XYZ file of C-alpha atoms in Angstrom:
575
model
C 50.843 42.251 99.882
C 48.485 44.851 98.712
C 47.957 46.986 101.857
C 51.944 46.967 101.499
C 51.844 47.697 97.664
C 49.266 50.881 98.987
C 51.948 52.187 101.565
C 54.340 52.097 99.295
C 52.803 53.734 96.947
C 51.415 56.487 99.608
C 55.286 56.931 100.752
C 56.257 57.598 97.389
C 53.622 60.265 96.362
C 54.847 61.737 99.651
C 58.392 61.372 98.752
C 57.445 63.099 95.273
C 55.754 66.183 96.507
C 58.681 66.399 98.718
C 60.807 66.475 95.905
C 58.594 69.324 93.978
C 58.805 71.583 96.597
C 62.230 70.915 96.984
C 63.026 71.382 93.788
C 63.889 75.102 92.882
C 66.849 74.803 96.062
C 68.076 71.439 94.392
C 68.404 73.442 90.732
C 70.161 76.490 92.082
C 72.479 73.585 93.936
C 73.383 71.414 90.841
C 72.281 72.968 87.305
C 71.515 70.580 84.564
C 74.736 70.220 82.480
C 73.182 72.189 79.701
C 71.873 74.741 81.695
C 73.277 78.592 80.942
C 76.330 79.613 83.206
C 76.224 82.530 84.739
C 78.084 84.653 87.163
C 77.333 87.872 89.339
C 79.304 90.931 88.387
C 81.553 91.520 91.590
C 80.830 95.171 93.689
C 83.150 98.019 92.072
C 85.898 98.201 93.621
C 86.177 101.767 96.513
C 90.196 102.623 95.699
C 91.143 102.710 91.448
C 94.984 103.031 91.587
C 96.644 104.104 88.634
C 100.076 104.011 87.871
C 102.447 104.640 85.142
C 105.890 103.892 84.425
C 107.524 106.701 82.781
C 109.797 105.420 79.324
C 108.397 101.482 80.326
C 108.071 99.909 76.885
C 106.730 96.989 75.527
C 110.305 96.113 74.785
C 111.834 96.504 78.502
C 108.490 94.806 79.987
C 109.152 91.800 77.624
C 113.237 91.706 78.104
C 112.827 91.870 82.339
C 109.862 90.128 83.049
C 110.915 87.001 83.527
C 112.689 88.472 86.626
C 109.850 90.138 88.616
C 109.200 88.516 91.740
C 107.610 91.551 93.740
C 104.716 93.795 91.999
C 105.070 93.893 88.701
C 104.926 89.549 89.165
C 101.558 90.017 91.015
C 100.439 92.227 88.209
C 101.280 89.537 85.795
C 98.711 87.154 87.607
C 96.100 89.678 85.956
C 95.038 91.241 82.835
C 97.983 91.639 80.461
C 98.010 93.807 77.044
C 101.843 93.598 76.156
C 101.166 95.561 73.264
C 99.663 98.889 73.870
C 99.772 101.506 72.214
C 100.330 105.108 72.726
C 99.415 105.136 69.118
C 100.009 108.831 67.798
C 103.547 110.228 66.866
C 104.731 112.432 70.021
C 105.494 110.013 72.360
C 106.627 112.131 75.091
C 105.934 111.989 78.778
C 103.222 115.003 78.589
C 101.072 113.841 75.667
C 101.213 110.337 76.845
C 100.223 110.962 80.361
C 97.423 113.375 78.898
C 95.760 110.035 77.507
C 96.432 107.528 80.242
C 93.508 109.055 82.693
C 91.233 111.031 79.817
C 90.729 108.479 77.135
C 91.300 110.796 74.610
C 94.293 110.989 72.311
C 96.846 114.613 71.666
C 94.938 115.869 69.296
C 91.837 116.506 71.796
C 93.890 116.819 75.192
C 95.780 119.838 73.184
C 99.520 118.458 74.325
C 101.035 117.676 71.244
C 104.673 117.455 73.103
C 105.947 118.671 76.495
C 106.788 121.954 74.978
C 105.378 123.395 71.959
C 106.392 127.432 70.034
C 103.859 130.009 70.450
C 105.673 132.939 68.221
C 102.559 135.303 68.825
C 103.226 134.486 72.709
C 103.436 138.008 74.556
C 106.751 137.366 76.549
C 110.319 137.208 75.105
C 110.061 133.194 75.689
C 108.216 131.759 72.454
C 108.411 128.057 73.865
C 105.407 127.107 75.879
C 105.854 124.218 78.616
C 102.962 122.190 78.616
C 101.820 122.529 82.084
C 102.517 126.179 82.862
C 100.517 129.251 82.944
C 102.522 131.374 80.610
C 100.255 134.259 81.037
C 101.679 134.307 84.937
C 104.606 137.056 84.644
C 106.627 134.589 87.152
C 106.492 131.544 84.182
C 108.851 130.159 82.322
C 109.546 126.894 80.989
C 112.871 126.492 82.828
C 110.329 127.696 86.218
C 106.930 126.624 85.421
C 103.914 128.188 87.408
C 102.226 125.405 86.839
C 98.749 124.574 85.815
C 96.409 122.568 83.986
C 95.335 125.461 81.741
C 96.205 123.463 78.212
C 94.667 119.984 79.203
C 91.360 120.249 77.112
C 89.506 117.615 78.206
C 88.363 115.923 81.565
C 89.828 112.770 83.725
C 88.474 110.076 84.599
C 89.522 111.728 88.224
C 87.134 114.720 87.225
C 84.449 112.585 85.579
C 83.984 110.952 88.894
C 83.623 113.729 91.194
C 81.038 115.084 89.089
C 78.963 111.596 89.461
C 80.010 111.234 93.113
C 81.356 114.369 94.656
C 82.404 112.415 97.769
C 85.044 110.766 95.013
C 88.651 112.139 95.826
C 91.131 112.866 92.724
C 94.832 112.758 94.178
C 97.629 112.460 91.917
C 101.751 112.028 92.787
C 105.132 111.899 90.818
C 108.507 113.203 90.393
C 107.217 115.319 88.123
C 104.552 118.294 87.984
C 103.421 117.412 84.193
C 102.664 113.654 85.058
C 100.611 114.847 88.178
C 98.759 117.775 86.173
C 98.053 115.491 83.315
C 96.519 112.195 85.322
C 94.781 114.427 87.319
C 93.483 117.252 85.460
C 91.875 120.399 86.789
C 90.064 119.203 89.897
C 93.237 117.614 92.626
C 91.966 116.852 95.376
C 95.976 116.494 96.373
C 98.239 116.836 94.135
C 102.440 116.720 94.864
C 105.460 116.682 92.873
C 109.674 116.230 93.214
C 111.385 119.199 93.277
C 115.038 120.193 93.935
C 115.203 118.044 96.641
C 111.607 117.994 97.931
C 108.006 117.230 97.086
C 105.774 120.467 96.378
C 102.431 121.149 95.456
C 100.296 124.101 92.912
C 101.283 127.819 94.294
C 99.051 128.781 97.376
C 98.570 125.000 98.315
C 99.661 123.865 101.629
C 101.810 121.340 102.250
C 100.235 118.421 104.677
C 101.656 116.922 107.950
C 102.839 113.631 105.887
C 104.618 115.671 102.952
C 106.581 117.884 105.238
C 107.525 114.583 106.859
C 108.748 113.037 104.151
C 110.614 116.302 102.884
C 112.512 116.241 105.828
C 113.890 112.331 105.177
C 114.935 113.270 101.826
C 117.101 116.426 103.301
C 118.494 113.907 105.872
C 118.925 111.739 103.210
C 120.435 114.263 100.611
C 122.734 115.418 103.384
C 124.349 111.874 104.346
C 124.691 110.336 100.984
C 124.033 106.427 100.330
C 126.265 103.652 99.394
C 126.219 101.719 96.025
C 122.883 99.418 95.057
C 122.954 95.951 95.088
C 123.473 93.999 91.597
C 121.210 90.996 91.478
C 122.913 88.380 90.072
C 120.874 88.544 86.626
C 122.346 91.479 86.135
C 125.422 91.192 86.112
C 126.188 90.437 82.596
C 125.120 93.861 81.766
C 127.951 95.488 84.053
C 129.836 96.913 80.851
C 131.288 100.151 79.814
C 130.173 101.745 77.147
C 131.349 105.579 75.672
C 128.749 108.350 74.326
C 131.044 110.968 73.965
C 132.221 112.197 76.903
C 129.962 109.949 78.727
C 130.780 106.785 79.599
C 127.401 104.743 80.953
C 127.297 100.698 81.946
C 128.453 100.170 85.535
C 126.930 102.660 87.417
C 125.507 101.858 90.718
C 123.518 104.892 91.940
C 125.585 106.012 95.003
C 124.436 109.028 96.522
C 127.305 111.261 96.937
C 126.615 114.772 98.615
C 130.259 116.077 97.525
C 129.674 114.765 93.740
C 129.641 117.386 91.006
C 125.759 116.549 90.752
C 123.641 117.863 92.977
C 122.094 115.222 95.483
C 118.900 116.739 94.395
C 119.288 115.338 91.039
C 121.447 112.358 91.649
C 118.211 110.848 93.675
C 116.237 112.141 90.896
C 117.864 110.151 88.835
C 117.689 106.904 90.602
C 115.042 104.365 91.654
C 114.918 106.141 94.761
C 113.164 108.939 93.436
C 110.295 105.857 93.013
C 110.532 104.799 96.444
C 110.204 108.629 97.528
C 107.175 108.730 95.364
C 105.286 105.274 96.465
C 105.832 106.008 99.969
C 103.984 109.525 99.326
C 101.465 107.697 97.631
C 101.216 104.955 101.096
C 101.116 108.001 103.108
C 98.420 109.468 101.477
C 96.272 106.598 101.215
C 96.367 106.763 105.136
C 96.116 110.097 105.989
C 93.073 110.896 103.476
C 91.599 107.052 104.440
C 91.032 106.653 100.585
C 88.612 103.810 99.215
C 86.911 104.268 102.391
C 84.582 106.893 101.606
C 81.374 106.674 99.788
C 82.090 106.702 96.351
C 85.074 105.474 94.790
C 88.861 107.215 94.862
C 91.238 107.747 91.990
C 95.413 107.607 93.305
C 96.983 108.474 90.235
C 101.212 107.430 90.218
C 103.856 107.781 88.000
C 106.957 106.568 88.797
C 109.597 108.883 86.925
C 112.830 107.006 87.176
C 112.526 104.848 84.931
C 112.280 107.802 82.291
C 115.582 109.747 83.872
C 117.598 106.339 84.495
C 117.060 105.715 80.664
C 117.825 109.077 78.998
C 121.023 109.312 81.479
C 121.825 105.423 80.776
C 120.248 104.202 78.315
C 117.805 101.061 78.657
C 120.161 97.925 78.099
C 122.875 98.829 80.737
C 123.066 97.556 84.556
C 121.727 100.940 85.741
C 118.644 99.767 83.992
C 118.705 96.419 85.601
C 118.644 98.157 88.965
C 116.437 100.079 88.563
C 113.821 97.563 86.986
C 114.190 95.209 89.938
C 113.725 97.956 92.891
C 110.599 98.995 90.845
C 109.456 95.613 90.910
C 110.500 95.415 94.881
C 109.119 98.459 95.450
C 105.752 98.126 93.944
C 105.718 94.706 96.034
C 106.017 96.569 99.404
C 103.410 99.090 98.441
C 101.045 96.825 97.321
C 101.133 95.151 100.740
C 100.481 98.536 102.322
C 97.107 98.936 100.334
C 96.416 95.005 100.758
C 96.853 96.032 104.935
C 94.850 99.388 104.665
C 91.460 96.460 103.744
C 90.976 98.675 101.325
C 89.046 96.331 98.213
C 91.380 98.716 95.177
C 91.932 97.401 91.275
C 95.264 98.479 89.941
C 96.137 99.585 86.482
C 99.853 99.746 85.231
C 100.759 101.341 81.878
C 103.213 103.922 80.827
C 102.963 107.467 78.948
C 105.403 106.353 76.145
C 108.259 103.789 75.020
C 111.857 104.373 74.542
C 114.963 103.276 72.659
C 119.077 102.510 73.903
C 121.796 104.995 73.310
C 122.705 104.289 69.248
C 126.720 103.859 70.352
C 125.458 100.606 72.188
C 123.055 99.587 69.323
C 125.772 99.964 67.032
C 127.701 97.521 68.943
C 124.674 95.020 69.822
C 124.255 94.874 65.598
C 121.918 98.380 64.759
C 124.374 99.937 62.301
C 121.960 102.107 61.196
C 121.516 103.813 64.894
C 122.984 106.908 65.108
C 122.260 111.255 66.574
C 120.066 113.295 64.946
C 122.222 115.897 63.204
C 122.349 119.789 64.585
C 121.387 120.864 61.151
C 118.076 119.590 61.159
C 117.268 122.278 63.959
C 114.017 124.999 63.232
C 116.626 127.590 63.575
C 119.482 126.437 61.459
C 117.280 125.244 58.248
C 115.409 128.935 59.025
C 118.608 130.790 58.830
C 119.349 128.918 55.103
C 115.861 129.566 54.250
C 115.647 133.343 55.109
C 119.653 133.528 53.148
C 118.258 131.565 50.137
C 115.368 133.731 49.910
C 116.590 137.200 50.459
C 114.363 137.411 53.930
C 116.082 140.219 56.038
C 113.550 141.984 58.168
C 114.032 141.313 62.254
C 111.622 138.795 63.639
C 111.074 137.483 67.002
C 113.431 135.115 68.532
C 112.734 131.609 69.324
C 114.013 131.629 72.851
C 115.253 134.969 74.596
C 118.669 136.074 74.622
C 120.942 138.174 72.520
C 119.861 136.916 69.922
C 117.655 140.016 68.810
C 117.625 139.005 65.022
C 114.963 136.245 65.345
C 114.540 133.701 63.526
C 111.896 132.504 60.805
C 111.689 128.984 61.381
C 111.750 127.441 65.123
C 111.727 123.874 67.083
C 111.987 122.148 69.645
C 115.466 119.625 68.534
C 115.544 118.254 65.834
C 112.563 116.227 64.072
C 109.427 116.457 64.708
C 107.135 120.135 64.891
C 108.897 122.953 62.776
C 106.880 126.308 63.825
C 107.121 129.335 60.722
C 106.882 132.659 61.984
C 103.288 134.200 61.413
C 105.105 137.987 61.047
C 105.747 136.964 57.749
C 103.650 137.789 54.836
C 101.408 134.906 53.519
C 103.163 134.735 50.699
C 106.883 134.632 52.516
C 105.508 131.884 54.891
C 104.032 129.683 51.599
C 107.764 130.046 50.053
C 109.194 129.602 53.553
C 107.052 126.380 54.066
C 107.952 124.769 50.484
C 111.798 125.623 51.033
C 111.382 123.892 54.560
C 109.629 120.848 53.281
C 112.508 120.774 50.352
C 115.345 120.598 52.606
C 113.741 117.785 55.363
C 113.333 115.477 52.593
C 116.239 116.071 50.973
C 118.484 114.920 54.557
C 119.421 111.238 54.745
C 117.992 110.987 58.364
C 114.269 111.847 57.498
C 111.853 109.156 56.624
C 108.886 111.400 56.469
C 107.796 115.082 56.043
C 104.028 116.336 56.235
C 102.692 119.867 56.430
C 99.774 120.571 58.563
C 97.526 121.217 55.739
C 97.874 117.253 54.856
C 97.866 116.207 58.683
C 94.427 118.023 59.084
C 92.970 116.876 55.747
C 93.987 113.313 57.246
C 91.064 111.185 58.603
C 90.818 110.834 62.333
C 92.767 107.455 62.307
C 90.570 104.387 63.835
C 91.391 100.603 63.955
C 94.873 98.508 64.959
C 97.026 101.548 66.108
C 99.882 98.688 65.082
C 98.520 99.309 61.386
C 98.660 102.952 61.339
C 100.447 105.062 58.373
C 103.107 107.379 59.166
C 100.818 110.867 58.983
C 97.871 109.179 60.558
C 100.029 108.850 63.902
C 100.936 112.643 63.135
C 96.906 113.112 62.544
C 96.809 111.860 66.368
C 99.250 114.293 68.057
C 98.172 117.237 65.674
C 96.286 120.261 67.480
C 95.733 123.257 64.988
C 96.065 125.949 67.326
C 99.380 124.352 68.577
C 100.988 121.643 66.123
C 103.984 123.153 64.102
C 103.385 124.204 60.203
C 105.600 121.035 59.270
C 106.083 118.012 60.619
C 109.484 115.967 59.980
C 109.662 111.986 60.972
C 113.532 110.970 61.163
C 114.428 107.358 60.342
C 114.033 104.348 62.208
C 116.611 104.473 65.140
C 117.802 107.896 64.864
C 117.598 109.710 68.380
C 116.692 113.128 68.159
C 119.952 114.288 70.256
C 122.907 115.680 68.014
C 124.994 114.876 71.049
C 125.449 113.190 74.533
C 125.895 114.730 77.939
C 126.065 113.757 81.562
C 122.654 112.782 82.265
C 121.703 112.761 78.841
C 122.712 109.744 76.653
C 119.585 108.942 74.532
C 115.494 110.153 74.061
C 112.337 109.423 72.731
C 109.334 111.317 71.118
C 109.649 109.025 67.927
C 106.682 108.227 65.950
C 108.098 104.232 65.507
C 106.655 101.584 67.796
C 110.241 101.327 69.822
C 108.307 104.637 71.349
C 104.709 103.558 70.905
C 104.385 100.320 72.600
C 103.663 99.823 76.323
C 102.606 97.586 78.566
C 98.893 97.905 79.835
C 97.934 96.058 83.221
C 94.642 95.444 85.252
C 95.062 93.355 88.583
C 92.385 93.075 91.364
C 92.134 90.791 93.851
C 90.473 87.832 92.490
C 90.856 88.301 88.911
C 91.151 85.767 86.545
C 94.360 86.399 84.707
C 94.216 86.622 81.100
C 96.913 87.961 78.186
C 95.853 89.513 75.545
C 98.596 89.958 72.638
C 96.072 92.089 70.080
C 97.237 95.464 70.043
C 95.113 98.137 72.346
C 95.892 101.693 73.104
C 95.830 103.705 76.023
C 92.828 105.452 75.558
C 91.016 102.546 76.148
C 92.314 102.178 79.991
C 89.915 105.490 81.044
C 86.707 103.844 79.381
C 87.749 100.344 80.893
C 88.374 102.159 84.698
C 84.918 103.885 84.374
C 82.941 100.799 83.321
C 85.057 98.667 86.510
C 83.639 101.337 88.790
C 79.995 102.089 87.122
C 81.321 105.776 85.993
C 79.032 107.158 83.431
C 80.558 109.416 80.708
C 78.415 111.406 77.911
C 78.622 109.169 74.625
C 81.839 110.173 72.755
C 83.785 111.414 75.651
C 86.294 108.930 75.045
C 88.435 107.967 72.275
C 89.062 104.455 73.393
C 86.713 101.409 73.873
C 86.292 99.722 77.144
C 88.444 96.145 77.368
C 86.887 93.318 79.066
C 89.225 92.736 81.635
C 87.614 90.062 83.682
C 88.321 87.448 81.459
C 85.195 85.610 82.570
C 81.649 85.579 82.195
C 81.179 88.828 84.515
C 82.163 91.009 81.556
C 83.920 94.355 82.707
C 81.825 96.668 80.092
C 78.647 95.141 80.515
């Protein structure tokens, strides 16, 4: 009994050590229940593909997304901010663009609105386009030589080939302004939709796959293409409705080559300017093997249509319902290219500003108060009322060129929004000009708001919910001193800035009211826990949030935004 009681007792010493050494493995196996999770940061990922959606709101993204079933529903399975904000008051596709990829808001980019007056500019043309050159004799804003010159600040594109300058920067769209302002100065590759084909800066050659590409849209343009399909959730929207002369509803986006539009333009204006665009982008991703370099890649895409389809259709019609399903199709086949290329790539989806329906359909859907901007409200009608009221006679410079030689003395761009005073006057004739302006924009029944830009700069940089912002603090974050007008004029809630509709022109944006401010912002990566986030964000955070997901170091204040944990685990994204 005892020499059995002693081996026992030897055994289980043995047995004990056994488990000592044994030990550390057996922790790292089964943690105590209290013990402190953790989890190991994933590797960054080599590809960061950005897109926007040009004129996606927060409204359209919540109306349709029950009926994504290609890439925008894989997207969904991520990191979703349904309200984002492109917080300040120009929400137009330049300024918004200009924050997607630089983390900075208007009023440091410089683009306060796609075009802006420069009366003291040298050429007959006072408007300025915000991606041209004007000091090229060749420019214009109708023919842009185009250029990055008036984007202040860097990309995240440009931030990362200075940290890595392996890091490629390439940037595509339908058009030049969404290419210049996600890229920025340094393009690696950078291509555009125009009349009928993609291009590229002046002096830049066109590459093997572009050419390629060119020459299926001139087949293309030359043979014409039947009618879309309708899926059957949209066909409740199939309904007429009149803007004028216009009547929008039931189109289908066939591609005539004998229609009164040119095919050019009628793709343009149709998701198959998208598809055009996306399989650039696939092409690209081949041909330049990105994400498989040694530092990570930046493929910056907006997709345009979206934008055209809803200022020639509005954004409740059944052109709109096309055109949000092929997106959704057509973001599903390309992210099965990049899933086939093995590339390991994190996506972000946002868009560079909002938009609202034609007011004739509003009207009818219960909006009474929707309605058109009125033609008086125009820089150069109020200037000509101004300049008769006070006796002003002398010839200034025109607003645009033409034979119009008498100028003007107060100039826009539409109606609403920047008012420009000409600086030829004397101080004294632009202080009465500026008081008489101000007079008459609060006087009219369609303005809600009028600041001059002595209160806009004397306004606090505005920080905080952008969803909480006053009135002149969104003007404070669109207002640039060397560019922003003299006065700035809000119109109402639901007033488009149009006085009329045209063919391919049946409603707009640029408003400073959260119709035009709100936008979806996406993250997706393989692997990602999903996660929604309803508090509102803004845009500028998604540059600060890409450079922390790919270990991009910026100099402290670079940014405007804050970087959003994305991960929606314990591997925080901004650690």
């Amino acid at each position: 009994m005892a020499r059995s009681i002693a081996i026992s007792h030897k055994s289980c010493l043995a047995a004990l050590a056994l488990c000592l050494v044994a030990a550390p493995a057996m922790a790292k196996e089964a943690p105590a229940a209290d013990a402190p999770q953790t989890e190991v940061k994933p590797a960054a990922p080599k590809l960061i593909v950005a897109i926007s959606v040009d004129q996606f709101s927060a409204d359209l993204f919540a109306e349709y997304r029950e009926h994504y079933t290609g890439g925008l529903a894989r997207l969904l399975k991520g990191a979703v901010f349904p309200a984002g904000f492109q917080s300040h008051a120009a929400t137009e596709t330049c300024p918004g663009h200009s924050t997607l990829m630089t983390g900075a808001h208007p009023a440091r980019t410089g683009i306060i609105a796609n075009t802006w007056v420069d009366l003291s500019a040298a050429r007959a043309e006072k408007k300025v386009y915000c991606v041209e050159d004007e000091s090229k004799p060749e420019s214009s804003t109708a023919k842009p030589f185009v250029s990055s010159v008036h984007l202040k600040v860097p990309t995240l594109g440009e931030w990362a080939k200075k940290q890595w300058p392996a890091s490629r920067n390439v940037a595509v769209s339908t058009k030049d302004r969404a290419v210049v302002m996600m890229g920025g100065h340094q393009i690696d590759a950078a291509f555009w939709y125009d009349r009928g084909a993609y291009t590229s800066f002046v002096g830049a050659p066109l590459p093997p796959e572009v050419l390629k590409l060119n020459d299926g849209l001139k087949a293309l343009l030359a043979k014409g293409a039947p009618a879309m399909a309708v899926p059957a959730w949209c066909a409740a929207r199939d309904r007429a409705v009149q803007a004028g002369s216009v009547t929008v509803g039931t189109g289908r986006f066939v591609l005539d080559p004998k229609g009164k539009v040119k095919p050019a333009d009628q793709l343009r204006v149709s998701p198959r300017a998208d598809a055009a665009t996306l399989d650039l982008a696939a092409s690209l991703l081949t041909s330049m093997k990105l994400g498989k370099g040694t530092a990570p890649d930046i493929l910056s895409v907006s997709l345009s249509a979206n934008d055209y389809v809803g200022h020639a259709y509005g954004t409740e019609g059944l052109e709109m319902c096309i055109q949000q399903h092929e997106l959704d199709q057509k973001l599903g086949a390309f992210f099965a290219k990049l899933d086939a290329s093995g590339v390991d790539y994190a996506v972000m989806l946002s868009a560079d500003h909002g938009g609202i329906d034609l007011p004739e359909r509003l009207r009818e859907q219960g909006v009474p108060e929707a309605g058109r901007g009125d033609a008086a409200l125009s820089g150069e009608v109020l200037g000509r009322a101004i300049a008769a009221e006070l006796g002003i006679t002398k010839p200034l410079p025109s607003c645009n060129p033409g034979p119009d030689v008498a100028g003007n003395i107060v100039c826009s761009d539409g109606v609403g929004g920047d008012y420009w005073i000409s600086p030829q006057l004397t101080p004294e004739e632009r202080a009465k000009v500026s008081e008489k302006l101000v007079a008459r924009l609060k006087a009219h029944p369609q303005v809600e708001a009028v600041f001059t830009a002595d209160e806009i700069a004397a306004t606090p940089y505005p920080h905080g919910h952008p969803q909480d912002w006053s009135l002149i603090q969104r003007a404070r974050a669109s207002f640039d001193p060397t560019r922003s007008g003299q006065v700035y004029a809000a119109l109402k809630r639901a007033i488009i800035a149009m006085p009329k509709a045209g063919p391919g022109y049946v409603t707009t944006h640029g408003s400073i009211w959260d119709y035009d401010r709100r936008v979806p912002m996406i993250f997706w990566r393989k692997g990602m826990k999903g996660m929604e986030q309803p508090q509102p964000v803004e845009t500028v955070d998604i540059a600060p949030t890409l450079a922390a997901l790919i270990g991009l170091k910026v100099p402290e204040g670079a940014f405007d935004g804050r970087c959003l944990d994305v991960d929606g685990g314990p591997a925080d994204t901004c650690r």
